[in-house]
PDB file of C-alpha atoms in Angstrom:
ATOM      1  CA  MET A 660    -145.112 115.518  63.562  1.00 76.00           C
ATOM      2  CA  HIS A 661    -144.748 117.264  60.239  1.00 85.00           C
ATOM      3  CA  SER A 662    -143.266 120.771  60.437  1.00 90.00           C
ATOM      4  CA  MET A 663    -143.571 123.272  57.596  1.00 94.00           C
ATOM      5  CA  LYS A 664    -142.671 126.908  57.054  1.00 95.00           C
ATOM      6  CA  THR A 665    -143.206 129.760  54.647  1.00 96.00           C
ATOM      7  CA  VAL A 666    -142.032 133.357  54.513  1.00 96.00           C
ATOM      8  CA  ILE A 667    -144.348 136.228  53.622  1.00 96.00           C
ATOM      9  CA  ASP A 668    -143.913 139.972  53.223  1.00 96.00           C
ATOM     10  CA  SER A 669    -145.770 142.354  55.526  1.00 95.00           C
ATOM     11  CA  PRO A 670    -145.745 146.051  56.454  1.00 94.00           C
ATOM     12  CA  VAL A 671    -143.416 145.137  59.369  1.00 94.00           C
ATOM     13  CA  GLY A 672    -140.995 143.135  57.217  1.00 93.00           C
ATOM     14  CA  GLN A 673    -140.761 139.482  56.342  1.00 94.00           C
ATOM     15  CA  LEU A 674    -142.638 137.077  58.592  1.00 96.00           C
ATOM     16  CA  THR A 675    -141.718 133.413  58.913  1.00 96.00           C
ATOM     17  CA  LEU A 676    -144.756 131.231  59.573  1.00 97.00           C
ATOM     18  CA  VAL A 677    -144.261 127.777  61.094  1.00 96.00           C
ATOM     19  CA  ALA A 678    -146.845 125.016  61.475  1.00 96.00           C
ATOM     20  CA  ILE A 679    -146.820 121.502  62.852  1.00 93.00           C
ATOM     21  CA  ASP A 680    -149.492 119.160  61.578  1.00 92.00           C
ATOM     22  CA  GLY A 681    -151.484 122.118  60.241  1.00 90.00           C
ATOM     23  CA  ALA A 682    -151.558 124.213  63.439  1.00 95.00           C
ATOM     24  CA  LEU A 683    -149.641 127.487  63.595  1.00 96.00           C
ATOM     25  CA  THR A 684    -146.752 127.201  66.053  1.00 96.00           C
ATOM     26  CA  GLY A 685    -144.737 130.259  65.117  1.00 96.00           C
ATOM     27  CA  LEU A 686    -144.832 133.680  63.527  1.00 96.00           C
ATOM     28  CA  TYR A 687    -141.366 135.181  63.649  1.00 95.00           C
ATOM     29  CA  MET A 688    -140.125 138.569  62.483  1.00 91.00           C
ATOM     30  CA  GLU A 689    -136.726 139.301  61.031  1.00 89.00           C
ATOM     31  CA  ASP A 690    -134.069 139.655  63.730  1.00 85.00           C
ATOM     32  CA  GLN A 691    -136.560 138.636  66.403  1.00 84.00           C
ATOM     33  CA  ARG A 692    -135.240 137.925  69.849  1.00 82.00           C
ATOM     34  CA  HIS A 693    -135.867 134.314  70.972  1.00 84.00           C
ATOM     35  CA  ARG A 694    -136.258 133.195  67.343  1.00 86.00           C
ATOM     36  CA  PRO A 695    -135.513 129.472  67.094  1.00 88.00           C
ATOM     37  CA  PRO A 696    -132.859 128.300  64.629  1.00 86.00           C
ATOM     38  CA  GLU A 697    -134.125 128.270  61.033  1.00 87.00           C
ATOM     39  CA  GLU A 698    -133.375 124.563  60.634  1.00 87.00           C
ATOM     40  CA  THR A 699    -136.021 123.733  63.261  1.00 88.00           C
ATOM     41  CA  PHE A 700    -138.815 125.261  61.148  1.00 92.00           C
ATOM     42  CA  GLY A 701    -139.242 122.337  58.748  1.00 88.00           C
ATOM     43  CA  GLU A 702    -139.620 122.186  55.008  1.00 91.00           C
ATOM     44  CA  PRO A 703    -140.835 125.115  52.896  1.00 92.00           C
ATOM     45  CA  ASP A 704    -144.505 124.653  52.006  1.00 90.00           C
ATOM     46  CA  VAL A 705    -147.207 127.302  51.715  1.00 87.00           C
ATOM     47  CA  THR A 706    -150.079 124.750  51.799  1.00 86.00           C
ATOM     48  CA  PRO A 707    -151.105 124.924  55.497  1.00 84.00           C
ATOM     49  CA  PHE A 708    -150.800 128.705  55.679  1.00 94.00           C
ATOM     50  CA  GLY A 709    -153.694 129.872  53.468  1.00 95.00           C
ATOM     51  CA  PRO A 710    -155.970 130.987  56.337  1.00 96.00           C
ATOM     52  CA  VAL A 711    -153.038 132.551  58.230  1.00 97.00           C
ATOM     53  CA  ILE A 712    -151.917 134.562  55.213  1.00 97.00           C
ATOM     54  CA  GLU A 713    -155.487 135.605  54.416  1.00 97.00           C
ATOM     55  CA  GLN A 714    -156.171 136.774  57.982  1.00 97.00           C
ATOM     56  CA  LEU A 715    -152.828 138.605  58.226  1.00 97.00           C
ATOM     57  CA  ASP A 716    -153.574 140.363  54.914  1.00 97.00           C
ATOM     58  CA  GLU A 717    -156.971 141.407  56.306  1.00 96.00           C
ATOM     59  CA  TYR A 718    -155.341 142.581  59.563  1.00 95.00           C
ATOM     60  CA  PHE A 719    -152.775 144.719  57.748  1.00 95.00           C
ATOM     61  CA  ALA A 720    -155.519 146.095  55.479  1.00 94.00           C
ATOM     62  CA  GLY A 721    -157.397 147.258  58.594  1.00 93.00           C
ATOM     63  CA  GLN A 722    -160.241 144.806  57.963  1.00 93.00           C
ATOM     64  CA  ARG A 723    -159.596 142.334  60.811  1.00 94.00           C
ATOM     65  CA  SER A 724    -159.120 142.940  64.520  1.00 94.00           C
ATOM     66  CA  GLU A 725    -159.243 139.317  65.761  1.00 93.00           C
ATOM     67  CA  PHE A 726    -157.794 136.084  64.438  1.00 95.00           C
ATOM     68  CA  ASP A 727    -159.511 132.711  64.217  1.00 95.00           C
ATOM     69  CA  LEU A 728    -156.788 130.151  63.574  1.00 95.00           C
ATOM     70  CA  ALA A 729    -155.664 126.739  64.792  1.00 94.00           C
ATOM     71  CA  MET A 730    -152.633 127.480  66.970  1.00 96.00           C
ATOM     72  CA  ALA A 731    -150.384 125.243  69.034  1.00 95.00           C
ATOM     73  CA  PRO A 732    -147.627 127.347  70.605  1.00 95.00           C
ATOM     74  CA  SER A 733    -145.033 125.380  72.509  1.00 93.00           C
ATOM     75  CA  GLY A 734    -144.384 126.635  76.023  1.00 95.00           C
ATOM     76  CA  THR A 735    -144.794 126.009  79.712  1.00 97.00           C
ATOM     77  CA  PRO A 736    -148.284 126.003  81.237  1.00 97.00           C
ATOM     78  CA  PHE A 737    -147.581 129.478  82.693  1.00 97.00           C
ATOM     79  CA  GLN A 738    -146.442 130.827  79.317  1.00 97.00           C
ATOM     80  CA  ARG A 739    -149.508 129.408  77.584  1.00 97.00           C
ATOM     81  CA  THR A 740    -151.723 131.049  80.241  1.00 97.00           C
ATOM     82  CA  VAL A 741    -150.055 134.403  79.568  1.00 97.00           C
ATOM     83  CA  TRP A 742    -150.355 133.964  75.783  1.00 97.00           C
ATOM     84  CA  ALA A 743    -154.050 133.088  76.092  1.00 96.00           C
ATOM     85  CA  ALA A 744    -154.582 136.239  78.192  1.00 97.00           C
ATOM     86  CA  LEU A 745    -152.840 138.319  75.520  1.00 96.00           C
ATOM     87  CA  CYS A 746    -155.536 137.268  73.066  1.00 96.00           C
ATOM     88  CA  GLU A 747    -158.127 138.875  75.365  1.00 96.00           C
ATOM     89  CA  ILE A 748    -156.601 142.376  75.079  1.00 95.00           C
ATOM     90  CA  PRO A 749    -158.884 144.324  72.736  1.00 95.00           C
ATOM     91  CA  TYR A 750    -157.566 145.537  69.403  1.00 95.00           C
ATOM     92  CA  GLY A 751    -156.173 149.058  69.650  1.00 93.00           C
ATOM     93  CA  GLU A 752    -155.805 148.954  73.443  1.00 93.00           C
ATOM     94  CA  THR A 753    -152.857 148.381  75.751  1.00 94.00           C
ATOM     95  CA  ILE A 754    -152.427 147.107  79.289  1.00 94.00           C
ATOM     96  CA  SER A 755    -149.414 146.930  81.583  1.00 94.00           C
ATOM     97  CA  TYR A 756    -147.491 143.838  82.574  1.00 94.00           C
ATOM     98  CA  GLY A 757    -148.887 144.275  86.094  1.00 94.00           C
ATOM     99  CA  GLU A 758    -152.458 144.393  84.784  1.00 96.00           C
ATOM    100  CA  LEU A 759    -151.828 141.263  82.742  1.00 96.00           C
ATOM    101  CA  ALA A 760    -150.417 139.533  85.836  1.00 96.00           C
ATOM    102  CA  GLU A 761    -153.586 140.460  87.736  1.00 97.00           C
ATOM    103  CA  ARG A 762    -155.795 139.160  84.925  1.00 96.00           C
ATOM    104  CA  ILE A 763    -154.211 135.714  85.172  1.00 97.00           C
ATOM    105  CA  GLY A 764    -154.512 135.663  88.961  1.00 97.00           C
ATOM    106  CA  LYS A 765    -150.796 136.213  89.667  1.00 96.00           C
ATOM    107  CA  PRO A 766    -150.649 139.884  90.743  1.00 94.00           C
ATOM    108  CA  SER A 767    -147.048 139.678  91.969  1.00 94.00           C
ATOM    109  CA  ALA A 768    -145.760 138.000  88.810  1.00 94.00           C
ATOM    110  CA  SER A 769    -145.398 140.982  86.465  1.00 92.00           C
ATOM    111  CA  ARG A 770    -141.736 140.149  85.752  1.00 92.00           C
ATOM    112  CA  ALA A 771    -142.578 136.530  84.963  1.00 95.00           C
ATOM    113  CA  VAL A 772    -145.430 137.760  82.765  1.00 95.00           C
ATOM    114  CA  GLY A 773    -142.942 140.003  80.960  1.00 92.00           C
ATOM    115  CA  LEU A 774    -140.600 137.080  80.353  1.00 93.00           C
ATOM    116  CA  ALA A 775    -143.431 134.900  79.052  1.00 95.00           C
ATOM    117  CA  ASN A 776    -144.639 137.774  76.885  1.00 92.00           C
ATOM    118  CA  GLY A 777    -141.149 138.108  75.402  1.00 90.00           C
ATOM    119  CA  LYS A 778    -141.081 134.438  74.455  1.00 93.00           C
ATOM    120  CA  ASN A 779    -144.424 134.525  72.641  1.00 94.00           C
ATOM    121  CA  PRO A 780    -143.792 132.429  69.521  1.00 95.00           C
ATOM    122  CA  ILE A 781    -146.773 133.754  67.544  1.00 96.00           C
ATOM    123  CA  GLY A 782    -146.227 137.493  67.323  1.00 93.00           C
ATOM    124  CA  ILE A 783    -148.924 139.864  66.014  1.00 95.00           C
ATOM    125  CA  ILE A 784    -151.645 137.170  66.089  1.00 97.00           C
ATOM    126  CA  VAL A 785    -151.030 136.617  69.811  1.00 96.00           C
ATOM    127  CA  PRO A 786    -150.775 140.371  70.458  1.00 95.00           C
ATOM    128  CA  CYS A 787    -147.866 140.744  72.851  1.00 93.00           C
ATOM    129  CA  HIS A 788    -147.285 144.202  71.327  1.00 94.00           C
ATOM    130  CA  ARG A 789    -150.327 145.425  73.310  1.00 95.00           C
ATOM    131  CA  VAL A 790    -148.475 145.160  76.645  1.00 94.00           C
ATOM    132  CA  VAL A 791    -146.620 148.250  77.862  1.00 90.00           C
ATOM    133  CA  GLY A 792    -144.817 149.421  80.973  1.00 82.00           C
ATOM    134  CA  SER A 793    -146.753 150.541  84.048  1.00 79.00           C
ATOM    135  CA  ASN A 794    -146.314 154.210  83.056  1.00 74.00           C
ATOM    136  CA  GLY A 795    -147.458 153.546  79.480  1.00 72.00           C
ATOM    137  CA  ASP A 796    -143.947 153.535  78.018  1.00 71.00           C
ATOM    138  CA  LEU A 797    -142.986 151.016  75.400  1.00 73.00           C
ATOM    139  CA  THR A 798    -140.786 148.356  76.855  1.00 75.00           C
ATOM    140  CA  GLY A 799    -139.053 145.357  75.310  1.00 70.00           C
ATOM    141  CA  TYR A 800    -140.500 143.681  72.266  1.00 71.00           C
ATOM    142  CA  GLY A 801    -139.021 140.619  70.620  1.00 68.00           C
ATOM    143  CA  GLY A 802    -139.611 142.129  67.193  1.00 73.00           C
ATOM    144  CA  GLY A 803    -138.023 145.470  68.150  1.00 72.00           C
ATOM    145  CA  LEU A 804    -139.532 148.625  69.633  1.00 80.00           C
ATOM    146  CA  GLY A 805    -139.961 150.207  66.192  1.00 81.00           C
ATOM    147  CA  ARG A 806    -142.242 147.363  65.110  1.00 86.00           C
ATOM    148  CA  LYS A 807    -144.130 147.501  68.404  1.00 87.00           C
ATOM    149  CA  GLN A 808    -144.753 151.230  67.946  1.00 90.00           C
ATOM    150  CA  HIS A 809    -145.814 150.645  64.336  1.00 90.00           C
ATOM    151  CA  LEU A 810    -148.348 147.953  65.318  1.00 93.00           C
ATOM    152  CA  LEU A 811    -149.793 150.030  68.171  1.00 92.00           C
ATOM    153  CA  ASP A 812    -150.082 153.151  66.009  1.00 93.00           C
ATOM    154  CA  PHE A 813    -151.643 151.119  63.199  1.00 94.00           C
ATOM    155  CA  GLU A 814    -154.283 149.620  65.506  1.00 95.00           C
ATOM    156  CA  ARG A 815    -155.074 152.969  67.134  1.00 92.00           C
ATOM    157  CA  ARG A 816    -155.527 154.649  63.737  1.00 91.00           C
ATOM    158  CA  ASN A 817    -157.849 151.871  62.583  1.00 86.00           C
ATOM    159  CA  THR A 818    -159.826 151.925  65.824  1.00 79.00           C
ATOM    160  CA  ALA A 819    -160.197 155.710  65.664  1.00 64.00           C
ATOM    161  CA  GLY A 820    -161.248 155.503  62.008  1.00 52.00           C
ATOM    162  CA  ALA A 821    -163.876 152.862  62.750  1.00 50.00           C
ATOM    163  CA  GLN A 822    -165.278 154.895  65.632  1.00 43.00           C
ATOM    164  CA  ALA A 823    -165.295 158.119  63.584  1.00 40.00           C
ATOM    165  CA  ALA A 824    -167.326 156.370  60.893  1.00 42.00           C
ATOM    166  CA  PHE A 825    -170.165 155.975  63.410  1.00 39.00           C
ATOM    167  CA  ASP A 826    -170.077 159.488  64.857  1.00 42.00           C
ATOM    168  CA  PHE A 827    -173.097 161.579  63.887  1.00 36.00           C
TER     169      PHE A 827
END
């Protein structure tokens, strides 16, 4: 296994991208909770990250709402199920932890879903920011609530703008 990393700037601060054998395994924000130690990220090398950087640039420019990347997040089978379900939440929308638990067939597991959500190693691309509390309130986010609010507001503005462009 060959692990590589690079750091890029974004509207939500610096992002550390990590890949193993060419597949994205991590996207970590500054001061992110559950961020692995830096020395586990591998050697600096921008080579495998061209498509990731391009798609993130398009996302932050409001030109991309879905990602199409080789990803290999490390986690338990339950965590990977939750992370896959996160990718099904439409851009600009939110659901609750309870709704996400129902979607994966574990309606009584909203707390476990929340824990798995919090350990998502590929933030933004695997959109854990789209999960909110049952009353719609923002709840924990590994990248910080300010970043979560920023990402949600950004997506809502872009969704509203795209819809307004088609109103006659």
